Coordinates of C-alpha atoms and ligand atoms in Angstrom, one line a residue:
X1 CA -24.1 -3.8 24.7
X2 CA -22.6 -6.7 22.8
X3 CA -20.0 -7.5 25.5
X4 CA -21.0 -11.2 25.7
X5 CA -21.1 -11.7 22.0
X6 CA -18.0 -13.9 21.9
X7 CA -18.6 -15.5 25.2
X8 CA -22.0 -16.7 24.1
X9 CA -20.4 -18.3 21.1
X10 CA -17.6 -20.0 23.0
X11 CA -15.0 -18.0 21.2
X12 CA -11.8 -16.9 23.2
X13 CA -11.8 -13.1 23.4
X14 CA -10.3 -10.1 25.0
X15 CA -12.5 -8.4 27.6
X16 CA -13.6 -5.0 26.3
X17 CA -13.6 -1.8 28.2
X18 CA -16.6 0.5 28.2
X19 CA -17.3 2.6 25.1
X20 CA -14.2 1.9 23.1
X21 CA -14.0 -1.9 23.4
X22 CA -10.4 -2.9 22.9
X23 CA -9.5 0.1 20.7
X24 CA -9.2 3.1 23.0
X25 CA -5.5 3.7 22.1
X26 CA -6.4 3.8 18.4
X27 CA -9.3 6.2 18.9
X28 CA -6.9 8.5 20.9
X29 CA -4.2 8.2 18.2
X30 CA -1.8 6.6 20.7
X31 CA -1.4 3.5 18.5
X32 CA -2.1 2.9 14.8
X33 CA -4.7 0.3 13.8
X34 CA -1.8 -2.0 12.6
X35 CA 0.0 -1.6 15.9
X36 CA -3.1 -2.5 17.9
X37 CA -3.9 -5.5 15.8
X38 CA -0.3 -6.7 16.2
X39 CA -0.5 -6.3 19.9
X40 CA -3.7 -8.4 20.0
X41 CA -2.1 -11.0 17.7
X42 CA 1.1 -11.3 19.9
X43 CA -1.0 -11.9 23.0
X44 CA -2.6 -15.1 21.8
X45 CA -1.9 -18.5 20.5
X46 CA -5.5 -19.2 19.6
X47 CA -6.4 -20.0 15.9
X48 CA -8.9 -17.1 16.2
X49 CA -9.7 -14.5 18.8
X50 CA -12.6 -12.2 19.4
X51 CA -12.2 -8.5 20.3
X52 CA -14.2 -5.3 20.1
X53 CA -14.0 -2.0 18.4
X54 CA -16.4 0.2 20.2
X55 CA -19.4 -2.1 20.5
X56 CA -18.7 -4.1 17.4
X57 CA -17.4 -7.7 17.7
X58 CA -14.4 -8.4 15.4
X59 CA -12.7 -11.8 14.9
X60 CA -8.9 -11.9 14.5
X61 CA -8.0 -14.9 12.3
X62 CA -4.5 -16.3 13.1
X63 CA -4.5 -19.9 11.8
X64 CA -2.9 -20.2 8.4
X65 CA -5.4 -22.5 6.9
X66 CA -8.3 -20.3 8.1
X67 CA -6.5 -17.2 6.6
X68 CA -6.2 -19.0 3.3
X69 CA -9.8 -20.0 3.4
X70 CA -11.0 -16.5 3.9
X71 CA -8.7 -14.7 1.5
X72 CA -8.5 -17.3 -1.2
X73 CA -10.6 -20.5 -1.2
X74 CA -13.8 -19.0 0.2
X75 CA -13.2 -15.6 -1.1
X76 CA -16.8 -15.4 -2.4
X77 CA -18.0 -15.2 1.2
X78 CA -15.5 -12.5 2.0
X79 CA -15.4 -10.2 -1.0
X80 CA -15.4 -6.8 0.7
X81 CA -13.3 -4.9 3.1
X82 CA -14.8 -3.5 6.3
X83 CA -14.9 0.2 5.4
X84 CA -18.3 1.7 4.6
X85 CA -19.3 3.3 1.4
X86 CA -20.3 6.9 1.7
X87 CA -20.9 8.0 -1.9
X88 CA -23.2 10.8 -0.8
X89 CA -20.2 12.7 0.7
X90 CA -17.4 11.3 -1.7
X91 CA -18.8 9.9 -4.9
X92 CA -15.4 9.4 -6.5
X93 CA -13.2 8.2 -3.6
X94 CA -15.5 5.3 -2.7
X95 CA -15.5 4.1 -6.3
X96 CA -11.8 3.3 -6.1
X97 CA -11.3 -0.5 -6.1
X98 CA -9.8 -0.5 -2.7
X99 CA -13.0 0.9 -1.1
X100 CA -15.5 -0.3 -3.7
X101 CA -17.9 -3.1 -2.8
X102 CA -18.9 -6.1 -4.8
X103 CA -20.1 -6.5 -7.5
X104 CA -18.9 -3.0 -8.7
X105 CA -15.5 -3.7 -7.2
X106 CA -14.7 -6.3 -9.9
X107 CA -15.3 -3.7 -12.7
X108 CA -13.1 -1.1 -10.9
X109 CA -10.3 -3.6 -10.4
X110 CA -10.4 -5.2 -13.9
X111 CA -10.1 -1.9 -15.6
X112 CA -6.7 -1.3 -13.9
X113 CA -5.2 -4.8 -14.7
X114 CA -4.0 -4.0 -18.2
X115 CA -1.6 -1.5 -16.6
X116 CA 0.4 -4.3 -15.1
X117 CA 1.1 -6.7 -18.0
X118 CA 4.7 -7.6 -18.9
X119 CA 4.7 -5.7 -22.1
X120 CA 3.4 -2.6 -20.3
X121 CA 6.1 -3.0 -17.6
X122 CA 8.7 -3.4 -20.3
X123 CA 7.6 -0.3 -22.1
X124 CA 7.8 1.7 -18.8
X125 CA 11.2 0.5 -17.9
X126 CA 13.5 3.1 -19.5
X127 CA 11.5 6.1 -18.2
X128 CA 11.6 4.5 -14.7
X129 CA 15.4 4.3 -15.0
X130 CA 15.5 8.0 -16.1
X131 CA 13.4 9.0 -13.1
X132 CA 15.8 7.1 -10.8
X133 CA 18.7 8.8 -12.5
X134 CA 17.2 12.2 -11.8
X135 CA 16.8 11.3 -8.2
X136 CA 20.5 10.4 -8.1
X137 CA 21.4 13.8 -9.5
X138 CA 19.1 15.5 -6.9
X139 CA 20.9 13.6 -4.1
X140 CA 24.3 14.7 -5.5
X141 CA 23.1 18.3 -5.5
X142 CA 21.8 18.0 -2.0
X143 CA 25.1 16.5 -0.8
X144 CA 26.9 19.7 -1.9
X145 CA 24.8 21.9 0.4
X146 CA 23.4 19.6 3.1
X147 CA 24.9 16.8 5.2
X148 CA 21.9 14.7 5.9
X149 CA 19.1 14.1 3.4
X150 CA 15.4 13.5 4.2
X151 CA 14.8 10.6 2.0
X152 CA 11.0 10.2 2.1
X153 CA 10.5 13.6 0.3
X154 CA 12.9 12.5 -2.4
X155 CA 11.2 9.2 -2.8
X156 CA 7.8 10.9 -3.1
X157 CA 9.1 12.8 -6.1
X158 CA 10.7 9.9 -7.9
X159 CA 7.5 7.8 -7.3
X160 CA 5.3 10.5 -8.7
X161 CA 7.5 10.9 -11.8
X162 CA 7.4 7.1 -12.4
X163 CA 3.7 6.6 -11.9
X164 CA 2.4 9.7 -13.7
X165 CA 4.6 8.8 -16.7
X166 CA 3.6 5.1 -16.6
X167 CA -0.1 5.5 -16.1
X168 CA -1.0 8.9 -17.7
X169 CA 2.0 9.3 -20.1
X170 CA 2.8 12.7 -18.7
X171 CA 6.4 13.5 -18.3
X172 CA 7.0 15.2 -14.9
X173 CA 10.3 16.4 -13.5
X174 CA 9.5 16.7 -9.9
X175 CA 13.1 17.3 -8.8
X176 CA 13.6 20.2 -11.1
X177 CA 10.2 21.7 -11.4
X178 CA 9.1 24.2 -8.7
X179 CA 5.5 23.9 -7.7
X180 CA 4.6 20.7 -9.5
X181 CA 0.8 20.2 -9.3
X182 CA 1.2 16.5 -8.7
X183 CA 3.6 17.0 -5.8
X184 CA 1.2 19.6 -4.5
X185 CA -1.5 17.0 -4.5
X186 CA 0.6 14.5 -2.6
X187 CA 0.8 17.0 0.2
X188 CA -2.9 17.1 0.6
X189 CA -3.7 13.5 -0.1
X190 CA -2.3 12.2 3.2
X191 CA -2.1 15.4 5.1
X192 CA -2.5 14.5 8.7
X193 CA -2.1 18.1 9.8
X194 CA -5.6 18.6 8.5
X195 CA -7.1 17.1 11.7
X196 CA -10.6 16.5 10.3
X197 CA -9.2 14.6 7.2
X198 CA -6.9 12.6 9.4
X199 CA -9.7 11.7 11.7
X200 CA -12.0 10.6 8.9
X201 CA -9.4 8.4 7.3
X202 CA -8.6 6.6 10.6
X203 CA -12.2 6.4 11.8
X204 CA -13.4 5.1 8.5
X205 CA -12.0 1.7 9.5
X206 CA -12.7 1.7 13.2
X207 CA -16.0 3.4 13.4
X208 CA -17.8 2.8 10.0
X209 CA -21.2 3.2 11.8
X210 CA -20.5 7.0 12.1
X211 CA -20.2 7.5 8.3
X212 CA -23.0 10.0 8.1
X213 CA -22.4 11.7 11.3
X214 CA -18.7 12.3 10.6
X215 CA -19.3 12.6 6.8
X216 CA -16.5 10.3 5.9
X217 CA -14.6 11.0 2.7
X218 CA -11.5 9.3 1.4
X219 CA -10.5 12.3 -0.7
X220 CA -10.3 15.9 0.1
X221 CA -12.4 18.1 -2.2
X222 CA -9.3 19.8 -3.7
X223 CA -7.9 16.4 -4.6
X224 CA -11.1 15.3 -6.2
X225 CA -11.4 18.5 -8.2
X226 CA -7.8 18.2 -9.4
X227 CA -8.2 14.7 -10.7
X228 CA -11.6 15.3 -12.2
X229 CA -10.2 18.1 -14.3
X230 CA -7.1 16.1 -15.1
X231 CA -9.1 13.1 -16.2
X232 CA -11.3 15.0 -18.6
X233 CA -8.5 17.1 -20.0
X234 CA -6.4 14.0 -20.7
X235 CA -9.3 12.2 -22.3
X236 CA -10.2 15.0 -24.6
X237 CA -6.5 15.5 -25.6
X238 CA -6.0 11.8 -26.3
X239 CA -9.2 11.6 -28.4
X240 CA -8.0 14.7 -30.4
X241 CA -4.5 13.2 -30.8
X242 CA -6.0 9.9 -31.9
X243 CA -3.0 7.8 -30.8
X244 CA -2.6 4.8 -28.6
X245 CA 0.0 5.0 -25.8
X246 CA -0.9 1.8 -24.0
X247 CA -1.6 3.6 -20.7
X248 CA -4.6 4.2 -18.4
X249 CA -5.9 7.1 -20.6
X250 CA -6.3 4.6 -23.5
X251 CA -8.4 2.5 -21.2
X252 CA -10.5 5.5 -20.3
X253 CA -11.0 6.5 -24.0
X254 CA -12.3 3.0 -24.7
X255 CA -14.8 3.1 -21.8
X256 CA -15.9 6.6 -22.8
X257 CA -16.6 5.5 -26.3
X258 CA -18.3 2.2 -25.4
X259 CA -20.5 3.8 -22.8
X260 CA -21.0 7.0 -24.7
X261 CA -19.9 9.2 -21.8
X262 CA -20.4 12.8 -22.9
X263 CA -21.1 14.6 -19.7
X264 CA -18.1 15.5 -17.6
X265 CA -20.3 15.7 -14.5
X266 CA -22.0 12.4 -14.8
X267 CA -21.7 9.2 -12.7
X268 CA -19.9 7.5 -15.5
X269 CA -17.4 10.3 -15.7
X270 CA -16.9 10.0 -12.0
X271 CA -16.0 6.3 -12.5
X272 CA -13.3 7.3 -15.0
X273 CA -11.8 9.8 -12.6
X274 CA -11.9 7.2 -9.8
X275 CA -9.6 4.9 -12.0
X276 CA -7.2 7.8 -12.5
X277 CA -7.1 8.5 -8.8
X278 CA -6.9 4.8 -7.8
X279 CA -3.8 4.4 -9.9
X280 CA -2.2 7.4 -8.2
X281 CA -3.4 6.7 -4.6
X282 CA -2.6 2.9 -4.9
X283 CA 0.9 3.4 -5.9
X284 CA 2.2 6.7 -4.5
X285 CA 2.4 6.3 -0.8
X286 CA 2.8 2.5 -0.8
X287 CA 5.8 2.5 -3.1
X288 CA 7.6 5.6 -1.8
X289 CA 7.2 4.7 1.9
X290 CA 8.3 1.1 1.3
X291 CA 11.3 2.2 -0.6
X292 CA 12.2 4.6 2.3
X293 CA 11.9 1.6 4.7
X294 CA 14.3 -0.3 2.4
X295 CA 16.9 2.5 2.4
X296 CA 16.5 2.8 6.1
X297 CA 17.2 -1.0 6.7
X298 CA 20.0 -1.0 4.1
X299 CA 21.6 2.0 5.9
X300 CA 21.9 -0.2 8.9
X301 CA 23.4 -3.1 6.9
X302 CA 26.5 -2.0 5.1
X303 CA 27.3 -5.6 4.2
X304 CA 23.9 -6.0 2.4
X305 CA 24.8 -2.8 0.4
X306 CA 28.1 -4.4 -0.7
X307 CA 26.3 -7.5 -1.9
X308 CA 23.8 -5.5 -3.9
X309 CA 26.6 -3.5 -5.4
X310 CA 28.5 -6.7 -6.4
X311 CA 25.4 -8.2 -7.9
X312 CA 24.8 -5.0 -10.0
X313 CA 28.4 -4.9 -11.2
X314 CA 28.1 -8.6 -12.3
X315 CA 25.0 -8.0 -14.3
X316 CA 26.4 -4.8 -15.8
X317 CA 29.7 -6.5 -16.7
X318 CA 27.8 -9.3 -18.5
X319 CA 25.1 -7.2 -20.3
X320 CA 26.3 -3.6 -20.4
X321 CA 23.5 -2.3 -18.3
X322 CA 20.4 -3.1 -16.3
X323 CA 17.4 -4.0 -18.5
X324 CA 13.9 -5.2 -18.0
X325 CA 15.1 -8.7 -18.9
X326 CA 18.1 -8.9 -16.5
X327 CA 16.5 -7.1 -13.6
X328 CA 15.4 -10.5 -12.3
X329 CA 19.1 -11.4 -11.9
X330 CA 19.3 -8.9 -9.1
X331 CA 18.2 -11.7 -6.7
X332 CA 19.8 -10.5 -3.6
X333 CA 18.3 -7.0 -4.0
X334 CA 14.9 -8.7 -4.4
X335 CA 15.4 -10.7 -1.2
X336 CA 16.4 -7.5 0.6
X337 CA 13.1 -5.8 -0.5
X338 CA 11.0 -8.9 0.5
X339 CA 12.7 -8.9 3.9
X340 CA 12.0 -5.1 4.3
X341 CA 8.4 -5.7 3.5
X342 CA 8.2 -8.5 6.0
X343 CA 9.6 -6.2 8.7
X344 CA 7.5 -3.2 7.7
X345 CA 4.4 -4.0 5.7
X346 CA 2.8 -0.8 4.6
X347 CA -0.7 -2.2 5.2
X348 CA -0.1 -4.0 8.5
X349 CA -3.5 -5.6 8.7
X350 CA -6.1 -7.0 6.3
X351 CA -9.8 -6.8 6.9
X352 CA -12.8 -8.5 5.3
X353 CA -16.5 -8.6 5.9
X354 CA -18.4 -11.9 5.7
X355 CA -21.1 -11.5 3.1
X356 CA -23.1 -14.6 3.9
X357 CA -23.5 -17.0 6.8
X358 CA -20.2 -19.0 7.0
X359 CA -18.9 -21.9 9.0
X360 CA -15.2 -21.5 9.8
X361 CA -13.7 -24.7 8.3
X362 CA -12.8 -27.3 10.8
X363 CA -14.6 -25.6 13.7
X364 CA -18.2 -25.3 15.0
X365 CA -18.1 -21.6 14.7
X366 CA -20.7 -20.0 12.5
X367 CA -20.0 -16.4 11.3
X368 CA -23.1 -14.3 10.6
X369 CA -23.5 -12.1 7.6
X370 CA -21.8 -8.8 8.3
X371 CA -19.2 -10.3 10.6
X372 CA -15.9 -8.4 10.3
X373 CA -12.6 -10.3 10.4
X374 CA -9.0 -8.9 10.7
X375 CA -5.7 -10.5 9.9
X376 CA -2.4 -9.2 11.4
X377 CA 0.0 -9.0 8.5
X378 CA 2.8 -7.7 10.7
X379 CA 2.0 -10.2 13.4
X380 CA 2.4 -13.1 11.0
X381 CA 5.6 -11.6 9.6
X382 CA 7.1 -11.2 13.1
X383 CA 6.0 -14.6 14.5
X384 CA 9.2 -16.5 15.4
X385 CA 7.5 -19.8 14.5
X386 CA 7.5 -18.7 10.8
X387 CA 10.5 -16.3 10.8
X388 CA 13.1 -17.2 13.5
X389 CA 14.7 -14.2 15.1
X390 CA 12.0 -12.1 13.5
X391 CA 13.4 -8.6 14.3
X392 CA 16.7 -9.4 12.4
X393 CA 17.1 -8.1 8.9
X394 CA 18.0 -11.4 7.1
X395 CA 17.4 -11.5 3.4
X396 CA 18.6 -15.1 3.2
X397 CA 15.1 -16.2 4.5
X398 CA 14.0 -15.7 0.9
X399 CA 16.7 -17.9 -0.7
X400 CA 14.4 -20.8 -1.0
X401 CA 13.1 -21.4 -4.5
X402 CA 9.6 -22.3 -3.6
X403 CA 8.7 -19.3 -1.5
X404 CA 5.0 -19.7 -1.8
X405 CA 5.1 -23.2 -0.3
X406 CA 7.6 -22.1 2.4
X407 CA 5.8 -19.1 3.7
X408 CA 2.2 -19.9 2.7
X409 CA -0.1 -17.3 4.1
X410 CA 2.4 -15.9 6.6
X411 CA 3.7 -13.4 4.0
X412 CA 0.8 -11.0 3.3
X413 CA 2.5 -7.7 2.5
X414 CA 0.6 -7.6 -0.9
X415 CA -2.3 -9.7 0.3
X416 CA -3.3 -12.9 -1.4
X417 CA -6.4 -14.1 -3.3
X418 CA -8.7 -12.2 -5.7
X419 CA -8.4 -8.9 -3.8
X420 CA -4.6 -8.9 -3.4
X421 CA -2.6 -6.0 -4.7
X422 CA -2.8 -5.7 -8.5
X423 CA 0.2 -3.4 -8.5
X424 CA 2.7 -5.8 -6.9
X425 CA 4.9 -6.2 -10.0
X426 CA 4.9 -2.6 -10.8
X427 CA 5.8 -1.8 -7.2
X428 CA 8.6 -4.3 -7.1
X429 CA 10.1 -3.2 -10.4
X430 CA 10.0 0.5 -9.4
X431 CA 11.5 -0.2 -6.0
X432 CA 14.3 -2.3 -7.5
X433 CA 15.2 0.3 -10.1
X434 CA 15.3 3.1 -7.5
X435 CA 17.1 1.2 -4.8
X436 CA 19.6 -0.4 -7.2
X437 CA 20.6 3.0 -8.6
X438 CA 21.1 4.5 -5.2
X439 CA 23.1 1.7 -3.8
X440 CA 25.2 1.5 -6.9
X441 CA 26.2 5.1 -6.6
X442 CA 26.2 5.8 -2.8
X443 CA 27.0 4.3 0.5
X444 CA 24.1 5.0 2.7
X445 CA 24.1 5.4 6.5
X446 CA 21.7 6.6 9.1
X447 CA 22.1 10.3 9.8
X448 CA 23.6 11.1 13.2
X449 CA 20.3 12.0 14.8
X450 CA 18.2 9.4 13.0
X451 CA 16.9 6.8 15.5
X452 CA 17.6 3.2 14.4
X453 CA 14.0 2.1 15.2
X454 CA 11.2 3.3 13.1
X455 CA 8.5 5.4 14.8
X456 CA 5.2 4.8 13.0
X457 CA 2.5 7.5 12.8
X458 CA -0.6 6.3 14.6
X459 CA -2.9 8.3 12.2
X460 CA -4.4 6.7 9.1
X461 CA -4.3 3.1 8.1
X462 CA -0.9 2.8 6.3
X463 CA 2.4 2.4 8.2
X464 CA 4.0 5.8 7.7
X465 CA 7.2 6.9 9.4
X466 CA 6.9 9.8 11.8
X467 CA 9.0 12.9 11.2
X468 CA 10.8 11.8 8.1
X469 CA 13.8 9.6 7.6
X470 CA 17.3 11.1 7.5
X471 CA 20.2 9.4 5.8
X472 CA 23.8 10.3 5.1
X473 CA 25.1 9.6 1.6
X474 CA 28.7 9.2 0.4
X475 CA 29.7 8.9 -3.2
X476 CA 30.9 5.3 -3.8
X477 CA 33.6 6.6 -6.3
X478 CA 35.4 8.7 -3.7
Ligands
LIG501 C1 5.2 -1.6 -2.0 C2 4.1 -1.3 -2.7 C3 2.7 -1.9 -2.4 C4 2.3 -2.6 -1.4 C5 3.1 -3.2 -0.2 C6 0.9 -2.8 -1.6 C7 0.0 -3.6 -0.8 C8 -1.3 -3.7 -1.0 C9 -2.2 -4.5 -0.1 C10 -1.7 -5.2 1.2 C11 -3.4 -4.4 -0.6 C12 -4.7 -5.1 0.0 C13 -4.7 -6.5 -0.3 C14 -5.8 -7.3 0.4 O1 -6.7 -6.7 1.0 O2 -5.7 -8.6 0.3 C15 -3.4 -3.6 -1.8 C16 -4.5 -3.3 -2.6 C17 -4.4 -2.6 -3.7 N1 -3.2 -2.0 -4.3 FE1 -1.4 -2.2 -3.6 N2 0.5 -2.2 -2.7 C18 1.6 -1.6 -3.3 C19 1.7 -0.9 -4.5 C20 0.6 -0.7 -5.3 C21 0.8 -0.1 -6.6 C22 2.1 0.3 -7.3 C23 -0.5 0.0 -7.2 C24 -0.8 0.5 -8.5 C25 -1.8 1.1 -8.9 C26 -1.4 -0.6 -6.2 C27 -2.8 -0.7 -6.3 C28 -3.6 -1.4 -5.4 C29 -5.1 -1.4 -5.6 C30 -5.9 -0.8 -6.7 C31 -5.5 -2.2 -4.5 C32 -7.0 -2.6 -4.2 C33 -7.2 -3.9 -4.8 C34 -8.7 -4.5 -4.7 O3 -9.3 -4.2 -3.7 O4 -9.1 -5.2 -5.6 N3 -0.7 -1.0 -5.1 N4 -2.1 -3.2 -2.0

């Protein structure tokens, strides 16, 4: 066993137990990966700390300068995440930029970037507003028949409508349409009731060495087949239409032409499908869950809702309505969202693998090739040294103009550096539009039986609420 790995190197570490190292609770689904990493972070003041997952030594990086070195300055030595690649069992899922390894990762990422330019955001704006409006109508309808509303389900629908329209130019009406295929797919994508799929997605991170034995896949077969067919159908239609819509399908048409992809079942065609899926998977759960966290926190802060409402009224009185240009004037709303994401980062830990021998700056410690490092996003966000009274919802923390300087690498909800989230702006705009429209129209409170602390699902790697989030809405006009 590797038990003495950290001791031999003079690195402070947590003593592992047999077999599972320090991660027994995660293997047994008693704690999520994020919760466990947070617990380890909270138990130390060291700039870095060793621990073990099974037999594998992992280094938790806590010092802000070291974090910055790994994620930004010395990124070239830490390009990849820790998950394995298992193309044999899932040729498309592992091509998505989140799971892809360098050098292919750069290609997968670059192809998505044109989706997030200002002009693209601007052209999506009105449809995003329309989708938010349809959610408002759905809430009104539900209010007639039901007292409390489960908000995550609604946010899934509005997020799907926004992203499918923005990325693929397909108009979906998930609130009105029964049996929408996209909503059907969301139910399988992160379906933790399918135990094998749940196990694979969690163990992919914590036991990459079992990739062949456990036949790791990121995507269920049904999801892959759905998106493969969708990609090819959209491509053929777009080529026949011969129009440009400035979306992901235009990007695919260009790649298809330049690489002469004619075979729907080729590796090149799989890459095109992986882009379509990456746009969906990257945005769907992250945005919908984070917005549900936002409504949950706002439901406990009636005063914050009032301030958001006042801000909206001010902008609407001045300009008639909310536009792409004046959205940035909703500063208090933005602070609320930043604060929610500090409290509840959807990806509560970051992970990287050292791809060549590396001396941790300012220390004697040499990391070998293949060494895995973790960073606790939620630990940093809850550290009272950086965020006094860290459990308090306090949007004023983000009043400072120079936020980057103030928070440095303590605010990692979207990551930092070349591998940070490319969809940050898209996510912020969607969340602002959805939240603004709800708070403008309704006062939101926690439902009677809704606990005021979030219970996080220990399965998977994203922070997902257990058992739904129930809110009570009342019309602001009445
Ligand atoms: C609230 C919403 C979102 C949050 C909090 C979020 C957060 C993150 C985080 C923490 C990472 C990893 C960063 C790192 O390792 O340094 C990431 C990666 C990624 N996100 Fe997001 N994300 C959100 C929405 C989106 C959206 C809307 C898209 C649009 C497609 C997206 C696409 C991606 C992709 C493709 C990656 C992989 C990037 C790479 O490895 O190069 N995300 N996101």
